[in-house]
Coordinates of C-alpha atoms and ligand atoms in Angstrom, one line a residue:
X145 CA -33.4 20.1 -36.2
X146 CA -34.7 23.5 -34.9
X147 CA -32.9 24.9 -31.7
X148 CA -34.9 24.0 -28.6
X149 CA -34.3 24.3 -24.9
X150 CA -33.9 21.0 -23.4
X151 CA -36.5 19.9 -21.1
X152 CA -35.7 20.0 -17.4
X153 CA -35.7 16.2 -17.3
X154 CA -33.2 15.9 -20.0
X155 CA -30.9 18.5 -18.9
X156 CA -30.8 17.2 -15.3
X157 CA -29.8 13.8 -16.8
X158 CA -26.8 15.5 -18.5
X159 CA -25.9 17.5 -15.6
X160 CA -26.0 14.3 -13.4
X161 CA -23.0 13.3 -15.2
X162 CA -20.9 16.1 -13.6
X163 CA -21.7 14.7 -10.0
X164 CA -22.9 11.1 -10.7
X165 CA -20.4 9.5 -12.8
X166 CA -20.4 6.0 -11.5
X167 CA -21.7 3.9 -8.7
X168 CA -19.0 5.2 -6.3
X169 CA -20.1 8.7 -6.8
X170 CA -23.5 7.9 -5.7
X171 CA -22.1 6.2 -2.6
X172 CA -20.0 9.3 -1.9
X173 CA -22.9 11.7 -2.2
X174 CA -25.1 9.6 0.1
X175 CA -22.5 9.0 2.6
X176 CA -21.6 12.6 2.7
X177 CA -25.2 13.5 3.3
X178 CA -25.2 10.9 6.1
X179 CA -22.1 12.5 7.6
X180 CA -23.8 16.1 7.4
X181 CA -26.7 14.8 9.1
X182 CA -24.5 13.9 12.1
X183 CA -24.6 10.2 11.9
X184 CA -22.3 8.0 14.0
X185 CA -23.1 4.8 12.1
X186 CA -23.2 4.5 8.4
X187 CA -23.9 1.2 6.6
X188 CA -23.5 0.7 3.0
X189 CA -24.6 -2.3 1.0
X190 CA -24.0 -2.7 -2.8
X191 CA -25.0 -5.5 -5.3
X192 CA -23.4 -5.8 -8.5
X193 CA -20.6 -3.2 -8.0
X194 CA -23.4 -0.8 -7.1
X195 CA -24.9 -0.9 -10.7
X196 CA -27.7 -3.1 -9.4
X197 CA -28.3 -1.5 -6.2
X198 CA -26.7 0.8 -3.5
X199 CA -28.3 1.0 0.1
X200 CA -27.0 3.6 2.6
X201 CA -28.4 3.4 6.0
X202 CA -27.4 6.1 8.7
X203 CA -28.6 7.0 12.2
X204 CA -28.4 10.7 11.6
X205 CA -30.9 13.5 12.2
X206 CA -33.2 12.3 9.5
X207 CA -35.3 14.3 6.9
X208 CA -38.7 15.7 8.2
X209 CA -41.6 14.0 6.2
X210 CA -42.7 17.3 4.8
X211 CA -39.3 18.0 3.4
X212 CA -38.8 14.7 1.6
X213 CA -40.1 15.7 -1.7
X214 CA -38.3 19.0 -1.7
X215 CA -35.0 17.3 -0.9
X216 CA -35.4 15.8 -4.6
X217 CA -35.7 19.3 -6.3
X218 CA -32.7 20.7 -7.9
X219 CA -30.7 23.0 -5.8
X220 CA -32.6 22.2 -2.8
X221 CA -30.5 22.1 0.3
X222 CA -30.8 22.7 4.0
X223 CA -27.1 23.6 4.3
X224 CA -26.6 27.1 2.9
X225 CA -29.2 29.9 2.3
X226 CA -29.7 32.5 -0.3
X227 CA -27.4 34.9 1.6
X228 CA -24.4 32.6 1.6
X229 CA -21.5 33.7 -0.5
X230 CA -20.3 30.0 -1.0
X231 CA -17.0 31.1 0.8
X232 CA -17.1 29.4 4.3
X233 CA -18.5 26.0 3.7
X234 CA -18.6 23.9 6.7
X235 CA -20.6 21.0 5.3
X236 CA -19.7 18.4 2.8
X237 CA -22.7 19.1 0.6
X238 CA -24.0 22.6 -0.2
X239 CA -25.3 22.5 -3.9
X240 CA -28.5 20.6 -3.5
X241 CA -27.7 18.7 -6.5
X242 CA -26.9 15.0 -5.4
X243 CA -30.5 13.7 -4.6
X244 CA -32.1 15.0 -7.9
X245 CA -29.2 14.1 -10.0
X246 CA -29.2 10.6 -8.6
X247 CA -32.9 10.2 -8.8
X248 CA -32.8 11.4 -12.6
X249 CA -30.7 8.3 -13.6
X250 CA -31.9 5.6 -11.1
X251 CA -34.8 4.4 -9.0
X252 CA -34.6 6.1 -5.5
X253 CA -36.4 5.2 -2.3
X254 CA -35.8 7.2 0.7
X255 CA -37.3 6.1 4.1
X256 CA -36.5 8.6 6.9
X257 CA -37.4 9.5 10.4
X258 CA -36.5 12.6 11.9
X259 CA -34.7 12.4 15.2
X260 CA -37.5 13.0 17.9
X261 CA -40.4 12.5 15.5
X262 CA -43.1 10.0 16.1
X263 CA -43.2 8.3 12.8
X264 CA -41.1 8.2 9.4
X265 CA -42.1 8.5 5.9
X266 CA -41.1 7.0 2.6
X267 CA -40.7 8.6 -0.8
X268 CA -39.9 7.3 -4.1
X269 CA -38.6 8.7 -7.4
X270 CA -38.2 6.5 -10.5
X271 CA -35.8 8.1 -13.1
X272 CA -36.9 11.6 -12.4
X273 CA -40.7 10.8 -12.0
X274 CA -41.7 11.6 -8.5
X275 CA -43.9 9.2 -6.7
X276 CA -46.0 9.6 -3.5
X277 CA -45.1 10.1 0.0
X278 CA -46.4 7.6 2.4
X279 CA -46.1 7.0 6.1
X280 CA -43.6 4.4 7.1
X281 CA -42.3 2.8 10.3
X282 CA -38.5 3.5 10.5
X283 CA -35.9 3.9 13.0
X284 CA -34.4 7.5 13.5
X285 CA -32.1 8.1 10.6
X286 CA -32.3 7.7 6.9
X287 CA -32.3 4.8 4.6
X288 CA -31.7 5.4 0.8
X289 CA -31.8 2.6 -1.9
X290 CA -30.8 3.4 -5.3
X291 CA -31.4 0.7 -8.0
X292 CA -31.1 0.4 -11.7
X293 CA -28.3 3.1 -12.0
X294 CA -28.0 4.5 -15.5
X295 CA -30.5 2.1 -17.1
X296 CA -32.1 5.0 -18.7
X297 CA -28.7 6.3 -19.9
X298 CA -27.2 3.5 -21.9
X299 CA -24.3 5.6 -22.9
X300 CA -23.2 6.1 -19.4
X301 CA -23.9 2.5 -18.5
X302 CA -21.4 1.6 -21.2
X303 CA -18.6 3.4 -19.5
X304 CA -18.9 1.5 -16.2
X305 CA -16.3 -0.9 -15.5
X306 CA -16.8 -4.4 -14.3
X307 CA -18.6 -4.9 -11.0
X308 CA -15.4 -5.7 -9.4
X309 CA -13.7 -2.6 -10.6
X310 CA -16.6 -0.3 -9.5
X311 CA -16.7 -2.2 -6.2
X312 CA -13.0 -1.3 -5.7
X313 CA -13.5 2.4 -6.5
X314 CA -16.3 2.2 -3.8
X315 CA -14.1 0.5 -1.3
X316 CA -11.4 3.0 -1.7
X317 CA -13.7 6.0 -1.4
X318 CA -15.4 4.5 1.6
X319 CA -12.3 3.6 3.2
X320 CA -11.0 7.1 2.9
X321 CA -14.1 8.5 4.5
X322 CA -13.7 6.0 7.4
X323 CA -10.2 7.1 8.0
X324 CA -11.2 10.7 8.1
X325 CA -14.2 10.2 10.3
X326 CA -12.9 7.7 12.9
X327 CA -15.8 8.4 15.2
X328 CA -18.3 7.1 12.7
X329 CA -18.8 3.4 12.4
X330 CA -18.6 2.4 8.8
X331 CA -19.5 -0.9 7.1
X332 CA -19.5 -2.0 3.6
X333 CA -21.2 -5.1 2.4
X334 CA -20.9 -6.2 -1.2
X335 CA -23.0 -9.0 -2.5
X336 CA -23.6 -10.3 0.9
X337 CA -19.8 -10.1 1.8
X338 CA -18.4 -7.8 4.4
X339 CA -15.7 -5.8 2.8
X340 CA -14.9 -3.0 5.4
X341 CA -15.8 -2.4 9.0
X342 CA -14.7 0.3 11.3
X343 CA -15.7 0.5 15.1
X344 CA -16.3 4.3 15.2
X345 CA -14.3 4.6 18.5
X346 CA -13.0 8.0 17.3
X347 CA -9.4 6.7 17.3
X348 CA -7.6 7.0 13.8
X349 CA -5.5 4.0 14.7
X350 CA -8.8 1.8 15.1
X351 CA -10.0 3.2 11.8
X352 CA -6.6 2.3 10.2
X353 CA -6.9 -1.2 11.6
X354 CA -10.4 -1.7 10.3
X355 CA -9.3 -0.4 6.8
X356 CA -5.8 -1.7 6.4
X357 CA -5.6 -4.3 9.4
X358 CA -4.0 -4.3 12.7
X359 CA -0.4 -5.0 11.6
X360 CA -0.3 -1.7 9.6
X361 CA -1.9 0.2 12.3
X362 CA 0.8 -0.9 14.7
X363 CA 3.4 0.6 12.6
X364 CA 1.8 4.0 12.2
X365 CA 3.1 7.1 13.9
X366 CA 0.8 9.8 15.2
X367 CA 0.8 13.2 14.0
X368 CA -0.4 15.6 16.7
X369 CA -2.5 18.6 15.8
X370 CA -1.5 22.0 17.2
X371 CA -4.9 22.9 18.6
X372 CA -4.1 26.5 18.9
X373 CA -2.8 27.1 15.4
X374 CA -5.2 28.3 12.6
X375 CA -3.7 25.7 10.3
X376 CA -3.1 22.3 11.6
X377 CA -2.9 18.6 10.7
X378 CA -3.4 15.4 12.7
X379 CA -3.5 11.9 11.6
X380 CA -1.3 8.9 11.2
X381 CA 1.7 8.4 8.9
X382 CA 3.7 5.1 8.4
X383 CA 7.2 4.7 9.9
X384 CA 9.7 4.4 7.0
X385 CA 10.0 0.7 7.5
X386 CA 6.4 0.5 6.2
X387 CA 5.8 1.7 2.7
X388 CA 4.1 1.1 -0.5
X389 CA 5.0 1.0 -4.3
X390 CA 2.1 3.5 -5.2
X391 CA 0.3 6.5 -3.8
X392 CA -3.1 4.9 -3.2
X393 CA -2.4 4.8 0.6
X394 CA -2.5 8.5 1.0
X395 CA -5.7 9.7 2.6
X396 CA -6.2 13.5 2.7
X397 CA -8.8 15.7 4.0
X398 CA -9.4 19.4 4.5
X399 CA -11.8 20.5 7.1
X400 CA -13.5 16.9 7.0
X401 CA -13.7 16.8 3.2
X402 CA -11.9 14.0 1.4
X403 CA -9.7 15.5 -1.3
X404 CA -7.3 14.2 -3.8
X405 CA -4.4 16.4 -4.4
X406 CA -1.4 15.5 -6.4
X407 CA 0.5 18.5 -4.9
X408 CA -0.4 17.8 -1.4
X409 CA 0.7 14.1 -2.0
X410 CA 3.8 15.3 -3.4
X411 CA 4.4 17.5 -0.4
X412 CA 4.0 14.5 1.9
X413 CA 6.4 12.5 -0.3
X414 CA 8.9 15.2 0.1
X415 CA 8.6 15.1 3.9
X416 CA 9.8 11.5 3.6
X417 CA 12.9 12.2 1.7
X418 CA 15.8 10.3 2.9
X419 CA 13.4 8.2 4.9
X420 CA 12.1 6.1 1.9
X421 CA 13.9 4.6 -1.0
X422 CA 13.1 5.9 -4.5
X423 CA 9.6 5.2 -5.8
X424 CA 8.2 4.0 -2.4
X425 CA 5.4 5.8 -0.9
X426 CA 4.1 6.2 2.8
X427 CA 0.8 5.2 4.1
X428 CA -0.8 8.3 5.7
X429 CA -4.0 9.8 6.9
X430 CA -3.5 13.6 7.0
X431 CA -6.4 15.6 8.2
X432 CA -5.9 19.2 7.7
X433 CA -7.7 22.0 9.3
X434 CA -7.6 25.5 8.0
X435 CA -9.9 28.4 8.6
X436 CA -13.1 27.9 6.4
X437 CA -12.6 30.8 4.4
X438 CA -9.1 29.8 3.5
X439 CA -10.3 27.0 1.2
X440 CA -12.4 27.2 -1.8
X441 CA -14.4 23.8 -2.1
X442 CA -16.4 25.0 -4.9
X443 CA -13.8 24.5 -7.6
X444 CA -14.7 20.7 -8.7
X445 CA -17.9 19.2 -9.6
X446 CA -17.4 16.2 -7.4
X447 CA -15.7 18.4 -4.9
X448 CA -12.6 16.2 -4.9
X449 CA -10.3 19.0 -5.1
X450 CA -10.2 22.3 -3.2
X451 CA -8.1 25.5 -3.7
X452 CA -5.9 26.8 -0.8
X453 CA -5.8 30.4 -0.4
X454 CA -2.4 30.1 1.3
X455 CA -1.1 26.9 -0.3
X456 CA 2.5 27.1 0.8
X457 CA 1.5 27.6 4.3
X458 CA -0.7 24.4 4.2
X459 CA 2.2 22.3 2.7
X460 CA 4.8 23.5 5.2
X461 CA 2.5 22.8 8.2
X462 CA 1.9 19.4 6.8
X463 CA 5.8 18.7 6.0
X464 CA 6.8 20.0 9.3
X465 CA 4.4 17.6 11.2
X466 CA 5.5 14.7 9.3
X467 CA 9.2 15.4 9.3
X468 CA 9.0 15.9 13.0
X469 CA 7.4 12.7 13.9
X470 CA 9.8 10.7 11.6
X471 CA 12.9 12.2 13.0
X472 CA 11.7 11.4 16.4
X473 CA 10.8 7.8 15.7
X474 CA 13.4 6.6 13.3
X475 CA 16.3 5.4 15.2
X476 CA 17.3 2.7 12.5
X477 CA 17.8 5.4 10.1
X478 CA 20.1 7.5 12.2
X479 CA 22.2 4.3 13.0
X480 CA 22.7 3.7 9.3
X481 CA 24.2 7.2 8.9
X482 CA 26.8 6.5 11.6
X483 CA 30.4 6.4 10.4
X484 CA 32.5 3.3 10.8
X485 CA 35.8 3.9 9.3
X486 CA 38.5 1.4 10.1
X487 CA 36.6 -1.8 10.5
X488 CA 34.7 -1.4 7.2
X489 CA 38.0 -0.6 5.5
X490 CA 39.3 -3.7 7.0
X491 CA 36.6 -5.7 5.2
X492 CA 37.1 -4.0 1.9
X493 CA 40.9 -3.9 2.0
X494 CA 42.2 -6.8 4.1
X495 CA 45.0 -6.0 6.4
X496 CA 48.5 -6.8 5.2
X497 CA 47.8 -6.7 1.6
X498 CA 48.5 -3.9 -0.7
X499 CA 44.8 -3.9 -1.6
X500 CA 45.0 -6.2 -4.5
X501 CA 41.4 -7.0 -5.5
X502 CA 40.0 -10.5 -6.0
X503 CA 42.5 -13.1 -5.4
X504 CA 44.2 -10.7 -2.9
X505 CA 41.1 -10.5 -0.6
X506 CA 40.8 -14.3 -0.6
X507 CA 44.5 -14.8 0.2
X508 CA 44.1 -12.3 3.0
X509 CA 41.4 -14.1 4.4
X510 CA 43.6 -17.2 4.2
X511 CA 46.3 -15.5 6.0
X512 CA 44.0 -15.0 9.0
X513 CA 42.4 -11.7 7.9
X514 CA 38.8 -12.3 7.7
X515 CA 36.6 -15.1 7.0
X516 CA 34.8 -14.7 3.8
X517 CA 32.2 -17.0 2.3
X518 CA 32.4 -19.4 -0.6
X519 CA 32.1 -17.5 -3.8
X520 CA 29.7 -18.4 -6.7
X521 CA 32.2 -20.0 -8.8
X522 CA 33.8 -22.0 -6.1
X523 CA 31.1 -24.0 -4.4
X524 CA 32.7 -25.8 -1.3
X525 CA 36.1 -24.4 -1.8
X526 CA 37.9 -24.8 1.4
X527 CA 37.8 -21.6 3.2
X528 CA 40.4 -20.9 5.8
X529 CA 39.0 -20.0 9.2
X530 CA 40.6 -17.6 11.6
X531 CA 42.1 -19.5 14.3
X532 CA 40.0 -17.8 16.8
X533 CA 36.8 -19.0 15.0
X534 CA 38.0 -22.6 14.8
X535 CA 39.2 -22.6 18.4
X536 CA 35.6 -21.8 19.5
X537 CA 34.2 -24.3 17.2
X538 CA 31.3 -21.7 16.4
X539 CA 32.4 -19.9 13.5
X540 CA 30.2 -20.4 10.4
X541 CA 31.7 -22.8 8.2
X542 CA 31.6 -23.4 4.4
X543 CA 29.4 -26.4 3.4
X544 CA 32.1 -29.1 2.9
X545 CA 32.8 -28.9 6.5
X546 CA 30.8 -29.8 9.5
X547 CA 29.5 -26.8 11.1
X548 CA 28.7 -26.2 14.6
X549 CA 25.2 -24.6 15.4
X550 CA 25.7 -22.8 18.5
X551 CA 23.1 -23.1 21.0
X552 CA 23.0 -20.1 23.1
X553 CA 25.4 -20.1 25.8
X554 CA 27.0 -23.4 25.2
X555 CA 29.5 -25.1 23.1
X556 CA 28.4 -26.4 19.8
X557 CA 27.1 -29.9 19.7
X558 CA 25.0 -30.3 16.6
X559 CA 26.9 -31.5 13.5
X560 CA 25.2 -30.8 10.3
X561 CA 26.4 -31.3 6.8
X562 CA 24.9 -28.0 5.5
X563 CA 26.2 -24.6 5.8
X564 CA 25.0 -23.1 9.1
X565 CA 24.9 -19.5 10.5
X566 CA 25.7 -19.1 14.2
X567 CA 23.0 -17.5 16.3
X568 CA 23.2 -13.6 15.6
X569 CA 22.2 -10.8 17.7
X570 CA 21.0 -8.0 15.5
X571 CA 22.6 -4.6 16.3
X572 CA 20.9 -2.5 13.6
X573 CA 20.9 -1.6 9.9
X574 CA 23.4 0.6 8.2
X575 CA 23.0 2.4 5.0
X576 CA 19.5 1.0 4.6
X577 CA 21.3 -1.9 2.9
X578 CA 23.1 -3.9 5.5
X579 CA 22.1 -5.4 8.7
X580 CA 24.8 -5.4 11.4
X581 CA 24.8 -8.2 13.8
X582 CA 27.0 -9.8 16.4
X583 CA 27.8 -13.5 16.6
X584 CA 30.0 -15.8 18.9
X585 CA 33.0 -14.7 16.8
X586 CA 32.8 -11.3 15.7
X587 CA 30.7 -9.0 13.9
X588 CA 28.6 -9.8 10.8
X589 CA 27.4 -7.6 8.1
X590 CA 24.4 -9.0 6.0
X591 CA 23.2 -7.7 2.7
X592 CA 19.6 -7.4 3.3
X593 CA 18.5 -7.8 -0.2
X594 CA 20.9 -10.7 -1.0
X595 CA 19.8 -12.4 2.4
X596 CA 16.1 -12.0 1.8
X597 CA 16.7 -13.2 -1.8
X598 CA 18.1 -16.4 -0.4
X599 CA 15.3 -16.9 1.9
X600 CA 12.6 -16.2 -0.7
X601 CA 14.3 -18.4 -3.3
X602 CA 14.2 -21.4 -1.1
X603 CA 10.6 -20.8 -0.3
X604 CA 9.5 -20.3 -3.9
X605 CA 11.6 -23.3 -5.0
X606 CA 10.2 -25.5 -2.3
X607 CA 6.6 -24.3 -3.3
X608 CA 7.4 -25.1 -7.0
X609 CA 9.1 -28.4 -6.4
X610 CA 6.0 -29.6 -4.3
X611 CA 3.7 -28.2 -6.9
X612 CA 2.2 -26.2 -4.3
X613 CA 3.1 -22.7 -5.2
X614 CA 0.8 -20.2 -3.6
X615 CA -0.9 -17.8 -5.9
X616 CA -2.6 -14.5 -4.8
X617 CA -5.3 -13.0 -7.2
X618 CA -4.9 -9.4 -8.0
X619 CA -7.8 -7.2 -7.0
X620 CA -8.0 -6.1 -10.7
X621 CA -6.3 -8.2 -13.4
X622 CA -3.8 -6.3 -15.3
X623 CA -3.0 -6.5 -19.0
X624 CA 0.6 -6.4 -20.0
X625 CA 2.1 -6.0 -23.5
X626 CA 5.0 -8.0 -24.6
X627 CA 7.7 -7.9 -27.2
X628 CA 6.7 -10.6 -29.7
X629 CA 9.8 -12.7 -29.0
X630 CA 9.1 -12.6 -25.4
X631 CA 5.6 -14.0 -26.1
X632 CA 7.2 -17.1 -27.6
X633 CA 9.0 -17.5 -24.2
X634 CA 5.6 -17.5 -22.7
X635 CA 4.2 -20.0 -25.0
X636 CA 7.1 -22.5 -24.3
X637 CA 7.0 -22.0 -20.5
X638 CA 3.4 -21.4 -19.7
X639 CA 3.1 -24.5 -17.7
X640 CA 6.2 -23.6 -15.5
X641 CA 4.9 -20.0 -15.1
X642 CA 1.5 -21.2 -13.8
X643 CA 3.1 -23.7 -11.6
X644 CA 5.2 -20.8 -10.2
X645 CA 1.9 -19.1 -9.2
X646 CA 1.5 -16.8 -12.1
X647 CA -2.2 -16.8 -13.3
X648 CA -1.8 -15.6 -16.8
X649 CA -3.9 -15.8 -19.8
X650 CA -3.2 -14.9 -23.4
X651 CA -5.3 -12.0 -24.6
X652 CA -4.7 -12.0 -28.4
X653 CA -1.7 -10.6 -30.1
X654 CA 1.3 -10.0 -27.6
X655 CA -0.9 -9.2 -24.6
X656 CA -1.2 -11.2 -21.5
X657 CA -3.8 -10.8 -18.8
X658 CA -2.3 -11.3 -15.3
X659 CA -5.0 -12.5 -12.8
X660 CA -2.9 -13.6 -10.0
X661 CA 0.7 -13.7 -9.0
X662 CA 3.0 -15.7 -6.9
X663 CA 2.0 -15.0 -3.3
X664 CA 5.5 -14.1 -2.1
X665 CA 5.6 -11.4 -4.7
X666 CA 2.2 -9.9 -4.0
X667 CA 3.5 -8.5 -0.8
X668 CA 5.7 -6.2 -2.7
X669 CA 3.9 -5.6 -6.0
X670 CA 0.4 -5.2 -6.5
X671 CA -1.6 -4.6 -9.5
X672 CA 0.4 -2.7 -12.2
X673 CA 3.5 -3.3 -10.0
X674 CA 3.1 -7.0 -10.3
X675 CA 2.5 -6.5 -14.1
X676 CA 5.7 -4.7 -14.5
X677 CA 7.6 -7.4 -12.6
X678 CA 6.3 -9.9 -15.0
X679 CA 7.4 -7.9 -18.0
X680 CA 10.8 -7.6 -16.5
X681 CA 11.1 -11.2 -15.5
X682 CA 10.1 -12.4 -19.0
X683 CA 12.2 -9.9 -20.7
X684 CA 15.2 -11.1 -18.8
X685 CA 14.3 -14.7 -19.2
X686 CA 14.0 -14.4 -22.9
X687 CA 17.6 -13.5 -23.2
X688 CA 18.7 -16.8 -22.0
X689 CA 22.4 -17.6 -21.9
X690 CA 23.7 -17.9 -18.5
X691 CA 23.7 -21.7 -18.4
X692 CA 21.4 -21.9 -15.5
X693 CA 18.2 -23.6 -16.4
X694 CA 15.3 -21.4 -17.4
X695 CA 13.3 -22.7 -14.4
X696 CA 16.0 -21.9 -11.8
X697 CA 16.3 -18.4 -13.3
X698 CA 12.6 -17.8 -13.3
X699 CA 12.4 -18.9 -9.7
X700 CA 15.5 -16.7 -8.8
X701 CA 13.8 -13.8 -10.5
X702 CA 10.6 -14.1 -8.6
X703 CA 12.5 -14.4 -5.4
X704 CA 14.5 -11.4 -6.4
X705 CA 11.3 -9.3 -7.0
X706 CA 9.8 -10.7 -3.6
X707 CA 12.7 -9.4 -1.5
X708 CA 13.4 -6.2 0.4
X709 CA 15.7 -3.8 -1.7
X710 CA 18.8 -2.1 -0.7
X711 CA 17.9 1.4 0.4
X712 CA 14.8 0.2 2.3
X713 CA 14.8 1.2 6.1
X714 CA 13.9 -1.9 8.1
X715 CA 12.9 -1.8 11.7
X716 CA 15.0 -3.8 14.2
X717 CA 12.3 -6.4 14.4
X718 CA 12.3 -6.7 10.6
X719 CA 16.1 -7.2 10.5
X720 CA 15.8 -9.9 13.4
X721 CA 13.0 -11.6 11.5
X722 CA 15.1 -11.7 8.3
X723 CA 18.3 -13.1 10.3
X724 CA 16.1 -15.7 11.8
X725 CA 14.8 -16.7 8.3
X726 CA 18.4 -16.7 6.9
X727 CA 19.5 -19.0 9.8
X728 CA 17.1 -21.7 8.8
X729 CA 18.0 -21.5 5.1
X730 CA 19.6 -24.5 3.5
X731 CA 22.4 -22.3 2.0
X732 CA 22.4 -19.1 4.0
X733 CA 25.8 -17.9 2.9
X734 CA 25.0 -16.9 -1.0
X735 CA 22.2 -15.4 -2.7
X736 CA 20.6 -17.5 -5.6
X737 CA 22.9 -15.7 -7.9
X738 CA 26.0 -16.6 -5.9
X739 CA 26.8 -13.3 -4.4
X740 CA 27.6 -13.5 -0.6
X741 CA 24.7 -12.8 1.9
X742 CA 27.0 -12.3 4.7
X743 CA 30.5 -11.2 5.6
X744 CA 32.4 -11.6 8.9
X745 CA 34.7 -9.5 11.0
X746 CA 36.2 -11.8 13.6
X747 CA 37.0 -11.0 17.1
X748 CA 40.6 -11.6 16.2
X749 CA 40.4 -9.2 13.4
X750 CA 39.2 -6.7 15.8
X751 CA 41.9 -7.3 18.3
X752 CA 44.5 -7.0 15.7
X753 CA 43.0 -3.8 14.2
X754 CA 43.0 -2.2 17.6
X755 CA 46.3 -3.5 18.6
X756 CA 45.0 -5.5 21.5
X757 CA 47.2 -8.2 20.7
Ligands
LIG916 P1 -26.9 18.9 -0.4 O1 -26.2 17.8 0.3 O2 -25.9 19.7 -1.2 O3 -27.6 19.8 0.5 P2 -28.5 16.9 -1.5 O4 -29.2 16.8 -2.8 O5 -27.4 15.9 -1.4 O6 -27.9 18.3 -1.5 O7 -29.4 16.7 -0.4 C1 -30.5 17.5 -0.2 C2 -31.0 17.8 1.3 O8 -31.6 16.4 1.7 C3 -29.9 18.0 2.1 O9 -29.6 19.4 2.3 C4 -30.3 17.5 3.5 O10 -31.2 18.4 4.1 C5 -31.4 16.4 3.1 N1 -30.7 15.0 3.2 C6 -30.1 14.2 2.3 N2 -29.7 13.1 2.7 C7 -29.8 13.2 4.2 C8 -29.6 12.2 5.2 N3 -29.0 11.0 5.0 N4 -30.0 12.6 6.5 C9 -30.5 13.9 6.6 N5 -30.8 14.7 5.7 C10 -30.6 14.4 4.4
LIG917 MG1 -25.4 16.1 -0.5

């Protein structure tokens, strides 16, 4: 073929690829235009993940009728002029590329009425072919409908994901803009269903509530911007007790522009160092302000990344702000770092023994040292209580005895055959692993993971036994690859897996599609995380061996992955909640693997240690 200059029409279709990659990019460009136009309300409606149609309605300043056609010409913009050096850009758009790019790969209809104008107008462009301008009745603001996206570019159409996947991209993007612009009321409706709604009150906390729910909003800490500083950050960050297994909950903006920046995300994670366990991530909305000429927004086609002139300064402002609010609001964490020498030593190395491990501990307990709990191998082995505990009749007893459940303030009356815990008052958490509580006879240390595992195990098992396991669909199914041997385990136990709440399907070879997961687990692991849990679980289960039945081990494994980990900071309320749940468990004293969930330091232990007696 001879060399030819591409037609304008063709080259604009190619260039559109830079800006308009998928439905979410269309929504982003349109919504950014709405924001640049000063809208306080932006309504987005999509059909078929946006591939069928996208409608954006705003109440901004509108487009004058005689400028509607020009808005669709390449490099037509009202936001910068010829003298601009592209250095200090205060608007989201500035290239004048979005509308022509979108119109070259879709059918676009704009209806707009400029604020204060008597009438509105409508203009239509079909796949780059301009139509006619006609008068139209319309409220002030702009309504743009984009339909049949990419139907003239089959190659691009092929690269779109499923409607659900494209929708979730739109949702993430719009949620981010809603968090960054709390004074704008956003809504997203997909195929007739409401997906997102913020109230535009101006409070970021309200926006967080609209996007992530009130419960999360309640646990966010506020970053106060230093209004006088050239560089500042405001927003909300999660208290350490609230965290996630991935980074998708970080929303960052610079001068009102939503950005994605690995380095900035990392800077934020660093600020949480010591407050969050490994591989847990905060939820955050951080809105950074810098002098306009300190950022270059013109480095990325979709403007999703920016370049900071003084990068280190930006990071340190952000880190200092977050660190400050975390230290001010994390009493639980500080409690965990307190030193408790003698008492803990007593539990580890019972008084009066030479520190003999194993048997020695048990013997010491029998000698009145401390009251342990029946171990895994010795169910119901008579445990010798401290005399003080027996005298009060309120000490927790092993299962072969009758145990008193102490009603608050009174002697025990209820006789129950099962193990029971006394009513405990939570004092705090230590080392982000142990809950410290006070009971009628002494102080109790609870292993948060083991305790939660017990609670979750009983819940999971009850659901399984009643054939009523709750299953939670994943937003996007994940595919996992298994070792061939493991696939055999899946074949053998498919029915049980499903009954436990795993919605899995074979996907040829050694792959599985995971569509839904046990509901208890969904809280801790989503998407790929849930996939990884299933891989680990199946790997473990394929090894067999321990003598427990496969089913029991599967349920225990689900419980394990549904539980808080050691090293996870818990708020006092979360500690209380866990203790209340443990109190209700049938076998509160051991985890499903038989490890103890709780150890006790009795009042007489304390008295003896402190030589009060
Ligand atoms: P840019 O945003 O880079 O200027 P666009 O192609 O996105 O380029 O938009 C072209 C122009 O159309 C904008 O500069 C603006 O004047 C006008 N415009 C687009 N959408 C809206 C809207 N929702 N409200 C008001 N004006 C709009
Ligand atoms: Mg624009």
